[in-house]
Coordinates of C-alpha atoms (C1' of nucleotides) in Angstrom, one line a residue:
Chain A
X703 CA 0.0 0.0 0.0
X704 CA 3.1 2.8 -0.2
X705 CA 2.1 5.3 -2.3
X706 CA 3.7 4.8 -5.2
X707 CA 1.4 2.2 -5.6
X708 CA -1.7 4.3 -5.6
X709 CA -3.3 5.9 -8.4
X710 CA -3.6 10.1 -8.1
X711 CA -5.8 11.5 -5.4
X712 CA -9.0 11.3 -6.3
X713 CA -8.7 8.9 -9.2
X714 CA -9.2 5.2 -8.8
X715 CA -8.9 2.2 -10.7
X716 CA -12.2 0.0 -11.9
X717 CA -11.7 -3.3 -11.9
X718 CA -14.0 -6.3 -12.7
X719 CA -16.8 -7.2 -11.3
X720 CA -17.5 -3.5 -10.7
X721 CA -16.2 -3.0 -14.5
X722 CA -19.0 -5.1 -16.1
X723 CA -21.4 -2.8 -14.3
X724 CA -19.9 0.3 -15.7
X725 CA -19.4 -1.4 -19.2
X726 CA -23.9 -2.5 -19.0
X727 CA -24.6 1.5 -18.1
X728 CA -22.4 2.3 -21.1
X729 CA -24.8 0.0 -23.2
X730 CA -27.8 0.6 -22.0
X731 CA -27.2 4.7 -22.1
X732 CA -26.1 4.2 -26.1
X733 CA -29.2 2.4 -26.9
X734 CA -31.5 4.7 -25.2
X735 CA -29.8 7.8 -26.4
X736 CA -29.6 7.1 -29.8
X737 CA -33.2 5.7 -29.7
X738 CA -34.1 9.2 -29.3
X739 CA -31.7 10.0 -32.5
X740 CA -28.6 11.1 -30.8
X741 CA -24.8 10.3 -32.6
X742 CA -21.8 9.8 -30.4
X743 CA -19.6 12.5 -30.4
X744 CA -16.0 11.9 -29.2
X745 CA -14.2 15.3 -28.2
X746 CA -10.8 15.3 -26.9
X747 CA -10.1 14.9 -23.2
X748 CA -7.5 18.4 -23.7
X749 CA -9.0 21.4 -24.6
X750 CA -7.5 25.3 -24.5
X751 CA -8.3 26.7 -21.2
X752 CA -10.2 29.2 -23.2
X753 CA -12.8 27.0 -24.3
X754 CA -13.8 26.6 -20.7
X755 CA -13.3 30.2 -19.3
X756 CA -15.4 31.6 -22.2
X757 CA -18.4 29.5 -22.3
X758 CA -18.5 28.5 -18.2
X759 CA -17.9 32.2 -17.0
X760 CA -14.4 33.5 -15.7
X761 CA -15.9 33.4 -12.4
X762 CA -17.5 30.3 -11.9
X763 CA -16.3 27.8 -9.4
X764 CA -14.9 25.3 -12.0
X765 CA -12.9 27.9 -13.7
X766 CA -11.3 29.9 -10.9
X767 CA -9.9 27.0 -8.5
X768 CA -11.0 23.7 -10.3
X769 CA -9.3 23.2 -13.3
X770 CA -6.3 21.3 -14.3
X771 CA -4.3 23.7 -16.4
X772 CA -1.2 23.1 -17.7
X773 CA 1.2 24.9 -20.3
X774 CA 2.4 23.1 -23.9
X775 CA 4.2 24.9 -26.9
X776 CA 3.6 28.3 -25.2
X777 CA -0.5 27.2 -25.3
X778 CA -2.6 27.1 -21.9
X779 CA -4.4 23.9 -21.9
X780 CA -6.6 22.1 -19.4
X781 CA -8.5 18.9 -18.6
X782 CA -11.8 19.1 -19.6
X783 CA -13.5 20.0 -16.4
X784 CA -17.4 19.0 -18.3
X785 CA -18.9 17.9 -21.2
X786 CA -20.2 20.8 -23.0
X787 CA -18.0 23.4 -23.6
X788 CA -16.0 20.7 -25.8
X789 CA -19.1 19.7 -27.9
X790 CA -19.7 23.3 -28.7
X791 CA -16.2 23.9 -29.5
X792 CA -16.6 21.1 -32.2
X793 CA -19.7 22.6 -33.3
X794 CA -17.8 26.3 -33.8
X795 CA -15.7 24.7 -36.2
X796 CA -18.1 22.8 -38.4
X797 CA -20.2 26.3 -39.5
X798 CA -23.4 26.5 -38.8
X799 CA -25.6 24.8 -41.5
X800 CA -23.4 21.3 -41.3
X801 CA -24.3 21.5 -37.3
X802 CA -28.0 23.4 -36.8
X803 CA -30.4 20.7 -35.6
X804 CA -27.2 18.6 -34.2
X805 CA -28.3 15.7 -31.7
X806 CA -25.0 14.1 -29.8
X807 CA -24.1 12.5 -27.1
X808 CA -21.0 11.4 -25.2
X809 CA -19.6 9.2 -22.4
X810 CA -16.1 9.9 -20.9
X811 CA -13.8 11.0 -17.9
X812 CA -14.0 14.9 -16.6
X813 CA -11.3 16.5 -14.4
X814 CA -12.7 19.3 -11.5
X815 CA -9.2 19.2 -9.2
X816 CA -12.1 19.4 -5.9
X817 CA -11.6 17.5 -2.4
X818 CA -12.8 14.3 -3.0
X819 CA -15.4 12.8 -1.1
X820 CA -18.6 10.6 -1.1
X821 CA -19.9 10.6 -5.1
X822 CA -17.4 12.7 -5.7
X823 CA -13.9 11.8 -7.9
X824 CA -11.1 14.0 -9.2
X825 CA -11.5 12.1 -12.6
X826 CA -15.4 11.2 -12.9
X827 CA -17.6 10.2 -15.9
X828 CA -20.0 11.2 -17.0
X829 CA -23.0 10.8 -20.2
X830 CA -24.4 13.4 -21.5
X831 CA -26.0 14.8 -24.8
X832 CA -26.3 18.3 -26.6
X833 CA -28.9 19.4 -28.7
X834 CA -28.1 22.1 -31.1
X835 CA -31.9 22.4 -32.3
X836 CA -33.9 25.8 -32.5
X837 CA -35.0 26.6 -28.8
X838 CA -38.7 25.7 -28.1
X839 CA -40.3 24.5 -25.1
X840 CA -41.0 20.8 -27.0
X841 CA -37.4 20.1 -27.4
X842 CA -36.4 20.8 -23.7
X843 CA -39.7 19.0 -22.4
X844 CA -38.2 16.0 -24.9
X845 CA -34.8 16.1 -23.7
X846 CA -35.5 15.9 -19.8
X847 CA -38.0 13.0 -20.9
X848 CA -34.5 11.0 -22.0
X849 CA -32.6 10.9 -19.2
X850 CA -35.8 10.3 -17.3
X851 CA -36.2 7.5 -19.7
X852 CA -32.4 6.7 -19.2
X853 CA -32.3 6.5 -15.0
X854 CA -35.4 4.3 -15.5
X855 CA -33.2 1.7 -17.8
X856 CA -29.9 1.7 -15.2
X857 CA -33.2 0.8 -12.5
X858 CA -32.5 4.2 -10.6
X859 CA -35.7 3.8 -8.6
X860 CA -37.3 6.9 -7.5
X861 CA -35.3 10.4 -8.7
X862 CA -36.7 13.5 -7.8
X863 CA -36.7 16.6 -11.1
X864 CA -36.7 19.8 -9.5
X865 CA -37.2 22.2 -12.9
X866 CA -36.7 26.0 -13.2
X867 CA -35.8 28.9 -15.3
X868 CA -32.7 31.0 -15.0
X869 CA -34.5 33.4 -17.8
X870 CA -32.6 35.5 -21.1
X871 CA -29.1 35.6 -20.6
X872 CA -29.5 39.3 -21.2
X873 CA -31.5 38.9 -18.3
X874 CA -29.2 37.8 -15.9
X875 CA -27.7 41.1 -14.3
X876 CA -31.1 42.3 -13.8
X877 CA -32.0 39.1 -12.0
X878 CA -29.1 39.3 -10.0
X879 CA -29.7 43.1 -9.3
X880 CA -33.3 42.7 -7.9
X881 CA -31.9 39.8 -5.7
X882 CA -29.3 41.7 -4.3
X883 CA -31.3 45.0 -3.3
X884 CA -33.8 42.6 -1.9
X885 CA -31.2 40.8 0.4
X886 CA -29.8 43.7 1.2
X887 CA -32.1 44.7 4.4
X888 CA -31.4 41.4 5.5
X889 CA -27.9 40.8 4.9
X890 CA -27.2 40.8 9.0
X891 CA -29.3 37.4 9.3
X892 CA -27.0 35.9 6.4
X893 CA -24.3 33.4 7.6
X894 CA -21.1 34.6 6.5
X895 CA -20.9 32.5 3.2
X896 CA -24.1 34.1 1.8
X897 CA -23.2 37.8 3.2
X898 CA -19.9 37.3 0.6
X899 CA -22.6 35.8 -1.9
X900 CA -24.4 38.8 -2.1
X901 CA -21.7 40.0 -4.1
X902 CA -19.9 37.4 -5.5
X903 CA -23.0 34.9 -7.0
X904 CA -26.3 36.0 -5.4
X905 CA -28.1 32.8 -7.0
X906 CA -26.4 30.8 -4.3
X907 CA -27.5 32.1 -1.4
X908 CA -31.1 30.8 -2.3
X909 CA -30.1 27.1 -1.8
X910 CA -27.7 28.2 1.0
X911 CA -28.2 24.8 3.4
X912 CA -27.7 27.5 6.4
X913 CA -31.2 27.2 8.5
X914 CA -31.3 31.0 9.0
X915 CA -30.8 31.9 5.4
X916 CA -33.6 29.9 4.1
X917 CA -36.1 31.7 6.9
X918 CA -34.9 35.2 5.3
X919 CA -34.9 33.2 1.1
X920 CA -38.5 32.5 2.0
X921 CA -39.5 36.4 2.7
X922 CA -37.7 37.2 -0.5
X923 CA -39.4 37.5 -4.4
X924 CA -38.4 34.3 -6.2
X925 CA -36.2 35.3 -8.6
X926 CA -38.7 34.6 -11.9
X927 CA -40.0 37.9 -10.7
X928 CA -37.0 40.0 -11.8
X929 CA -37.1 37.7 -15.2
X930 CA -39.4 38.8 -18.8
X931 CA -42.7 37.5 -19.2
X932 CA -40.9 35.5 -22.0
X933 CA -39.3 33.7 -19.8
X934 CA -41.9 32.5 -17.4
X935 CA -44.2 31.9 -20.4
X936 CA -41.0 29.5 -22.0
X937 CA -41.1 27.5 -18.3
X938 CA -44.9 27.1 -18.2
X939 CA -44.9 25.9 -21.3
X940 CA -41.8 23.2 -21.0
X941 CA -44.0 22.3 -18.0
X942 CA -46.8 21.5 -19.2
X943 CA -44.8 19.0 -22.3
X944 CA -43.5 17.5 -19.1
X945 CA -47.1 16.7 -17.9
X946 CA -48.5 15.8 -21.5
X947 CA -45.4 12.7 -21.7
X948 CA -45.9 12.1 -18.0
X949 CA -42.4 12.9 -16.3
X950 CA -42.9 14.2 -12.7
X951 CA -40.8 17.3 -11.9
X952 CA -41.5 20.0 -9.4
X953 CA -40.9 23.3 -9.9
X954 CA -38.3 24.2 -7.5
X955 CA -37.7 28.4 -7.6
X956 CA -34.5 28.2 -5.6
X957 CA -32.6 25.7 -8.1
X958 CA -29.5 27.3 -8.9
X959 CA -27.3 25.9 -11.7
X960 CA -23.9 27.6 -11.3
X961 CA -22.0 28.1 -15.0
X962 CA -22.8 30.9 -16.4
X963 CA -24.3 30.0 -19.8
X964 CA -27.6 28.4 -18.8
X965 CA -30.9 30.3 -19.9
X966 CA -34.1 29.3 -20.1
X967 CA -34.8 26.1 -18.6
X968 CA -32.4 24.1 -16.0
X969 CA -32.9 21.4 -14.3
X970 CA -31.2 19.2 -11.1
X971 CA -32.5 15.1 -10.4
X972 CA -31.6 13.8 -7.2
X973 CA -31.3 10.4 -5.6
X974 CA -32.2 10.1 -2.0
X975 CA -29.7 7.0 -2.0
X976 CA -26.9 9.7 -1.7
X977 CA -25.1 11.5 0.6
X978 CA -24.1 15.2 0.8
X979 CA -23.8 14.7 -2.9
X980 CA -26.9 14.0 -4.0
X981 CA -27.1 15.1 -7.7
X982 CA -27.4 12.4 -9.8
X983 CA -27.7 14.3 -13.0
X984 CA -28.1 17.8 -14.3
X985 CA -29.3 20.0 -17.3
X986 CA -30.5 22.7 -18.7
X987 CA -30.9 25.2 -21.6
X988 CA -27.6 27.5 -22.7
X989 CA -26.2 29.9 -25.4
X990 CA -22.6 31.1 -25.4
X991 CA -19.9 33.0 -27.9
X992 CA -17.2 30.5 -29.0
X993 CA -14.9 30.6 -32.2
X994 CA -16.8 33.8 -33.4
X995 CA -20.7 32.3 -33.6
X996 CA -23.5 32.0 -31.3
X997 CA -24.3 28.5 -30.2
X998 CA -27.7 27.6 -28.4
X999 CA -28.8 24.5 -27.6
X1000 CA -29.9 22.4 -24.4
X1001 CA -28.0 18.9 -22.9
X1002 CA -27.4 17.2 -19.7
X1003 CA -25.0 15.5 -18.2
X1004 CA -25.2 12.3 -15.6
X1005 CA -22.4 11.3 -13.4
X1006 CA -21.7 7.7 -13.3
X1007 CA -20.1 7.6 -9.9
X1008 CA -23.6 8.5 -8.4
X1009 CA -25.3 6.3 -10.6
X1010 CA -23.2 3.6 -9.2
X1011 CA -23.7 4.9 -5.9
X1012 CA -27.2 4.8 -6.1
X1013 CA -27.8 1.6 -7.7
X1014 CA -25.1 -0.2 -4.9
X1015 CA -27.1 1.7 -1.9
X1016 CA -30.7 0.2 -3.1
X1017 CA -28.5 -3.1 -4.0
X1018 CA -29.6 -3.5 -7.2
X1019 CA -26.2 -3.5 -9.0
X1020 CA -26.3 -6.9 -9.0
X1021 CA -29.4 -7.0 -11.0
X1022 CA -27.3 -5.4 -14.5
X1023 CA -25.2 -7.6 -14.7
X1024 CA -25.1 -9.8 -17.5
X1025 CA -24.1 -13.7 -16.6
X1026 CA -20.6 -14.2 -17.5
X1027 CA -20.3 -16.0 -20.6
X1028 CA -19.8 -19.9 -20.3
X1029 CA -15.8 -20.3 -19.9
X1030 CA -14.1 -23.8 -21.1
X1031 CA -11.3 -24.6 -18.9
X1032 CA -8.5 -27.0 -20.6
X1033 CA -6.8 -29.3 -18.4
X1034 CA -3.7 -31.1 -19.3
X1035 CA -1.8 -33.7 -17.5
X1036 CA 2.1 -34.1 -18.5
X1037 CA 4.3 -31.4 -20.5
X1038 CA 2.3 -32.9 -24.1
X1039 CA -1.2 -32.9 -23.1
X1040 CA -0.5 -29.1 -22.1
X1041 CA 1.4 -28.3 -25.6
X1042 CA -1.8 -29.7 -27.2
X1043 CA -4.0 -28.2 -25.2
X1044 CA -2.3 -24.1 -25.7
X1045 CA -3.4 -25.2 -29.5
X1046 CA -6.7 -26.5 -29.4
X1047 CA -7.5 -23.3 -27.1
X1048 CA -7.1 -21.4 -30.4
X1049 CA -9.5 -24.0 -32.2
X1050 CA -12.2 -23.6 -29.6
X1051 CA -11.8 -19.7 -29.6
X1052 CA -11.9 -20.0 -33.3
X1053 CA -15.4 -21.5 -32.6
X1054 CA -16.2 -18.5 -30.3
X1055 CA -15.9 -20.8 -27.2
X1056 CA -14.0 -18.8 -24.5
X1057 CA -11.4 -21.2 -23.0
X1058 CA -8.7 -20.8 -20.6
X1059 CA -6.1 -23.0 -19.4
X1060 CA -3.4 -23.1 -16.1
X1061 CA 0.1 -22.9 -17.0
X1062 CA 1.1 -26.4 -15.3
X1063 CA 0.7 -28.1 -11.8
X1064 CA -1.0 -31.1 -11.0
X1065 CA -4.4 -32.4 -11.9
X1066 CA -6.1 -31.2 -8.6
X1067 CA -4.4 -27.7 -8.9
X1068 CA -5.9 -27.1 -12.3
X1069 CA -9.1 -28.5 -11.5
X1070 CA -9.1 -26.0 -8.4
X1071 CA -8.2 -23.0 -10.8
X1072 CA -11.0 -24.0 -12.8
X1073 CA -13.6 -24.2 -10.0
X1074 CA -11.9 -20.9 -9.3
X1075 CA -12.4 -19.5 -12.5
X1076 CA -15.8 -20.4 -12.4
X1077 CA -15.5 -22.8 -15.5
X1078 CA -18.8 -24.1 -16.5
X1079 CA -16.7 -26.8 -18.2
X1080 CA -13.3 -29.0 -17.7
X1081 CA -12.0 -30.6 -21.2
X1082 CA -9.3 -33.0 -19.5
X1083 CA -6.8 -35.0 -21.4
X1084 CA -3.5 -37.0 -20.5
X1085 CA -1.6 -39.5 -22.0
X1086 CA -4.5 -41.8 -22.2
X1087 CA -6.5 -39.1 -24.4
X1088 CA -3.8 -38.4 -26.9
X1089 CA -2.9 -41.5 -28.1
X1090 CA -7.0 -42.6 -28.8
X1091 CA -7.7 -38.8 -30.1
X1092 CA -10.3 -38.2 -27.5
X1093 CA -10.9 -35.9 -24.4
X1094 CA -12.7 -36.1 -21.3
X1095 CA -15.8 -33.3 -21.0
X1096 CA -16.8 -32.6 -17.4
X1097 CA -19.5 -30.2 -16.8
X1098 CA -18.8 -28.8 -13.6
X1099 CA -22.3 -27.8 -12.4
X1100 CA -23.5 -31.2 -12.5
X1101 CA -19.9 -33.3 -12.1
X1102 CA -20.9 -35.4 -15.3
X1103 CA -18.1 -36.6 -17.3
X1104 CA -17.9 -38.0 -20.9
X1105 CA -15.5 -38.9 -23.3
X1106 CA -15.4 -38.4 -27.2
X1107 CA -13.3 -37.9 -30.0
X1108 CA -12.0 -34.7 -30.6
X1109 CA -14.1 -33.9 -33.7
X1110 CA -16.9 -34.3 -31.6
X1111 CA -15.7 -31.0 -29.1
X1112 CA -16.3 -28.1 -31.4
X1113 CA -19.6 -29.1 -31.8
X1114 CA -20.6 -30.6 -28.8
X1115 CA -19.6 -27.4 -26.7
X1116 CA -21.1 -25.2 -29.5
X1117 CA -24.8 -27.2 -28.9
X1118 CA -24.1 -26.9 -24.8
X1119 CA -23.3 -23.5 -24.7
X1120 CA -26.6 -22.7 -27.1
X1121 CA -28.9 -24.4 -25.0
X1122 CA -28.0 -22.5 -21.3
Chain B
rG393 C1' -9.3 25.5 -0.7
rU394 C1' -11.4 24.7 4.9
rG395 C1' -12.7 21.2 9.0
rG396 C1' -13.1 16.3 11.5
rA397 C1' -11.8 11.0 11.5
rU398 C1' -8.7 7.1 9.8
rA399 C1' -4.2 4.2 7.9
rU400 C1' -1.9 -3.1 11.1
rA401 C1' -1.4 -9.9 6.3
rG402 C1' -4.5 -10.2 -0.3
rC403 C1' -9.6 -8.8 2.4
rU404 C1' -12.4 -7.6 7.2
rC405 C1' -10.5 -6.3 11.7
rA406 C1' -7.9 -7.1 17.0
rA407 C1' -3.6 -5.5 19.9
rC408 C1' -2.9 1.3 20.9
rU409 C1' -6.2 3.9 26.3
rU410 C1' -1.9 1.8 30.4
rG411 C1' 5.1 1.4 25.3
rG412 C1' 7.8 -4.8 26.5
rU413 C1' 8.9 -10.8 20.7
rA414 C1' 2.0 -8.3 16.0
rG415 C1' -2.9 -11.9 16.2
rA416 C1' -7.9 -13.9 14.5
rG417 C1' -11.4 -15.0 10.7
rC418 C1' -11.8 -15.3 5.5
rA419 C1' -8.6 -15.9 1.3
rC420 C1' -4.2 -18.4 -0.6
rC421 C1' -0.8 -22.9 -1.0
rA422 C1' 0.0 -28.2 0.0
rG423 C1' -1.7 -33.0 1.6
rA424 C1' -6.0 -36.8 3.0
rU425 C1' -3.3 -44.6 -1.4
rU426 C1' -2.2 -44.4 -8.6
rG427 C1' -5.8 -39.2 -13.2
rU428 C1' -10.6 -35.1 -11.0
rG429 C1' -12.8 -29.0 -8.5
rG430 C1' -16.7 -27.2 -4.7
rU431 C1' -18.1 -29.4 1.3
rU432 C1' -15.0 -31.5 5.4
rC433 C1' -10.3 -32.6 8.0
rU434 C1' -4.9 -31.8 8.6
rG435 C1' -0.7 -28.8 7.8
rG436 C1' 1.7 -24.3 5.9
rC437 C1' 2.8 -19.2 4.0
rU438 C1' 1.7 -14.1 4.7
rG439 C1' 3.6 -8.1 7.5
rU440 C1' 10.0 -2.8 6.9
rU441 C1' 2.2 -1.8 11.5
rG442 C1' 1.2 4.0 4.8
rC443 C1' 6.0 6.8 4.6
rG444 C1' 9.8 10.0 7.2
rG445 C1' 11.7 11.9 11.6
rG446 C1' 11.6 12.5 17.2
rU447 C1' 11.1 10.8 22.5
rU448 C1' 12.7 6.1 25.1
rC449 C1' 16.8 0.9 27.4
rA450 C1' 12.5 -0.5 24.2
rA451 C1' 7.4 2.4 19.7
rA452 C1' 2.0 -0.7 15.9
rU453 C1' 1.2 2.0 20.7
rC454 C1' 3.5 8.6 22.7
rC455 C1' 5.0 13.4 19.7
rC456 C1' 5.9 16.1 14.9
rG457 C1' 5.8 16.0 9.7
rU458 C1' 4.2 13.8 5.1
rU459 C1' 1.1 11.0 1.7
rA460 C1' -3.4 8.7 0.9
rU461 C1' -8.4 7.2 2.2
rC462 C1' -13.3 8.3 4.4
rC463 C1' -17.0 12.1 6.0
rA464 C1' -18.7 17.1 5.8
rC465 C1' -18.2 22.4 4.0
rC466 C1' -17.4 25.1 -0.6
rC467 C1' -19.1 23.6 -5.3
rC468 C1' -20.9 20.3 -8.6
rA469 C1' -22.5 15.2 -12.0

RNA sequence: GUGGAUAUAGCUCAACUUGGUAGAGCACCAGAUUGUGGUUCUGGCUGUUGCGGGUUCAAAUCCCGUUAUCCACCCCA
């Protein structure tokens, strides 16, 4: 356990059986995703810090102290912190009519350098999809109604969608103008976090956990106040798509979604599997400037980790994961049998049997490893076999054992394996 | 970035308070009459006590530093 040993704070290995779970959500998120006409978009894991601090706002969180930026060639690059700004940054470059109307999604690892804690990684994952279609209420209403769709595949259970509106972008300053001269009288009952708020990110201290806050949030106008009638009009509506396809959502004033290029609609699920970090998945409607256009479109993103967590909390992990395809196991007994044994592995394999074999030791050590292994079948052969041109089959569930020639393998193991 | 807890065999943990040769269960390996796994029985292996320093005749144990993990804050998926 010396440290040299361990991967980087906050990153950790996945290994099998955990793995198989990870590669199942994978599957099941592609077939959902592009079920709803989404393509895969892969976008490199190193971006220029620009692409971030542009689109995310100089001042947000993930920018200021949660990046991982490096220097290369005289070029400030980073790690991409989310999914997004990278997609958009793709989208820039292709000019607009090749992209307008775009529907893609991703899987892959994102970098926030933050303590780590329960749910919550230094390198995380995370699926999510952008859609670069014309803003309406349908699409939005549509696009939460996928990752509904998608935490009901993985078996997620019960989520809660807390939906709101963070209004025009052009908007914003005005929000956060009416918020602040309404906190104001009040600022003395703030704790300290939410008095440095006031100037710093207002938004936050409406979902400021601080008891005392929350009495003086209550006595202040909900922020959709300060917003157009556009706006509130473009939630209603996206609201009431949500109740014609039947996803339950409740409109939640104080949901704040921090990066600074959400408009419109935004939206938070959570799992009350979770600890502290209960945000399963997030989304929400934006617009920013990158490479000289204008790019709106709406997306979310989902965090694996959590997803994990949550399905291992209501123990139903178990539940995705495939069976383990039946596994041959080739025993050989003397330095021949296990020379013809290394070659008839690639025969069977050939035959799309999946076969394994021990290196050496004695008959009861292999048979062991294959138990181990969790063989569903032993093909044994020694001296005995090789000279008649048979080999012993042993099914290890039932402890049966027959012999036959060697023709007969391919095809007999073919026929068992079909019939599990 | 801030605060609290923790670090002992491959795994889960004991021994720490009150310093005196580091232990259990599971796992692993090997046997139980000739070439057969799982259950059982018998035997065996396993550690620079995270790392570095200090105090002491003597440190897993007390002190300092460091690294990592866990939990929470901040923030987010």
């Amino acid at each position: 356990m010396s440290s040299a040993n361990q991967p980087v704070q906050g990153m950790s290995d996945v290994a099998a059986p955990e793995v198989c779970l990870w590669q199942r959500l994978e599957q099941l998120a592609r077939e959902t995703m592009e079920r709803y006409g989404f393509e895969e978009l892969r976008t490199p894991v190193v971006e220029f810090e620009s692409v971030f601090t542009r689109s995310l706002g100089e001042t947000t969180d993930v920018v200021q102290k949660e990046m991982y930026v490096f220097e290369k060639g005289g070029r400030r690059l980073c790690l991409r912190p989310e999914g997004t700004a990278g997609v958009m940054r793709h989208a820039a470059g292709r000019g607009a009519q090749e992209t307008d109307g775009a529907r893609w999604y991703y899987v892959g690892p994102m970098f926030r350098s933050e303590r780590p804690q329960a749910g919550r990684k230094r390198q995380f994952h995370q699926v999510g999809v952008e859609c670069l279609e014309p803003p309406a209420p349908r699409v939005d209403a549509e696009i939460l109604a996928l990752q509904v769709d998608l935490l009901r595949a993985w078996g997620l259970g019960e989520c809660e969608v807390r939906l709101n509106t963070r209004g025009e972008i052009a908007g914003h300053a005005a929000v956060a103008a009416g918020l602040r001269a309404a906190l104001a009288a009040r600022e003395a009952e703030l704790c300290d976090d939410c008095r440095r708020r006031i100037s710093e990110n207002v938004l936050r201290v409406l979902d400021c956990k601080n008891a005392a806050c929350q009495a003086v949030v209550a006595t202040v106008p909900p922020p959709t106040v300060f917003m157009s009638p556009a706006a509130r009009e473009y939630l209603a509506q996206t609201a009431a798509h949500l109740d014609a396809l039947g996803v339950k959502y409740r409109i939640d004033p104080r949901l704040v979604r921090g990066l600074d290029y959400y408009e419109h609609t935004v939206w938070e699920i959570a799992s009350t599997a979770l600890g502290a970090q209960n945000a399963v998945a997030g989304g929400g409607r934006y617009r920013m400037q990158l490479g000289g256009r204008e790019l709106v479109g709406v997306g979310f993103a989902i965090g694996l980790e959590r997803v994990v967590g949550v399905l291992q909390a209501l123990g139903r992990d178990r539940d995705l994961l495939p069976p383990p395809p039946p596994l041959v196991w080739l025993v050989g007994l003397g330095e021949a049998a296990l020379d013809r044994n290394l070659a008839l592995m690639q025969q069977l394999r050939a035959a799309k049997i999946a076969c394994r074999m021990a290196p050496g030791g004695s008959l009861k050590s292999q048979m062991r490893a294959a138990n181990k292994a969790g063989a569903a079948w032993v093909v044994l052969r020694g001296e005995d076999e090789l000279t008649q041109g048979v080999a012993a089959l042993k099914d290890m569930a039932s402890g049966e054992q027959t012999t036959l020639p060697l023709d007969r393998l391919v095809p007999e193991l073919t026929a068992r394996i079909a019939s599990r």
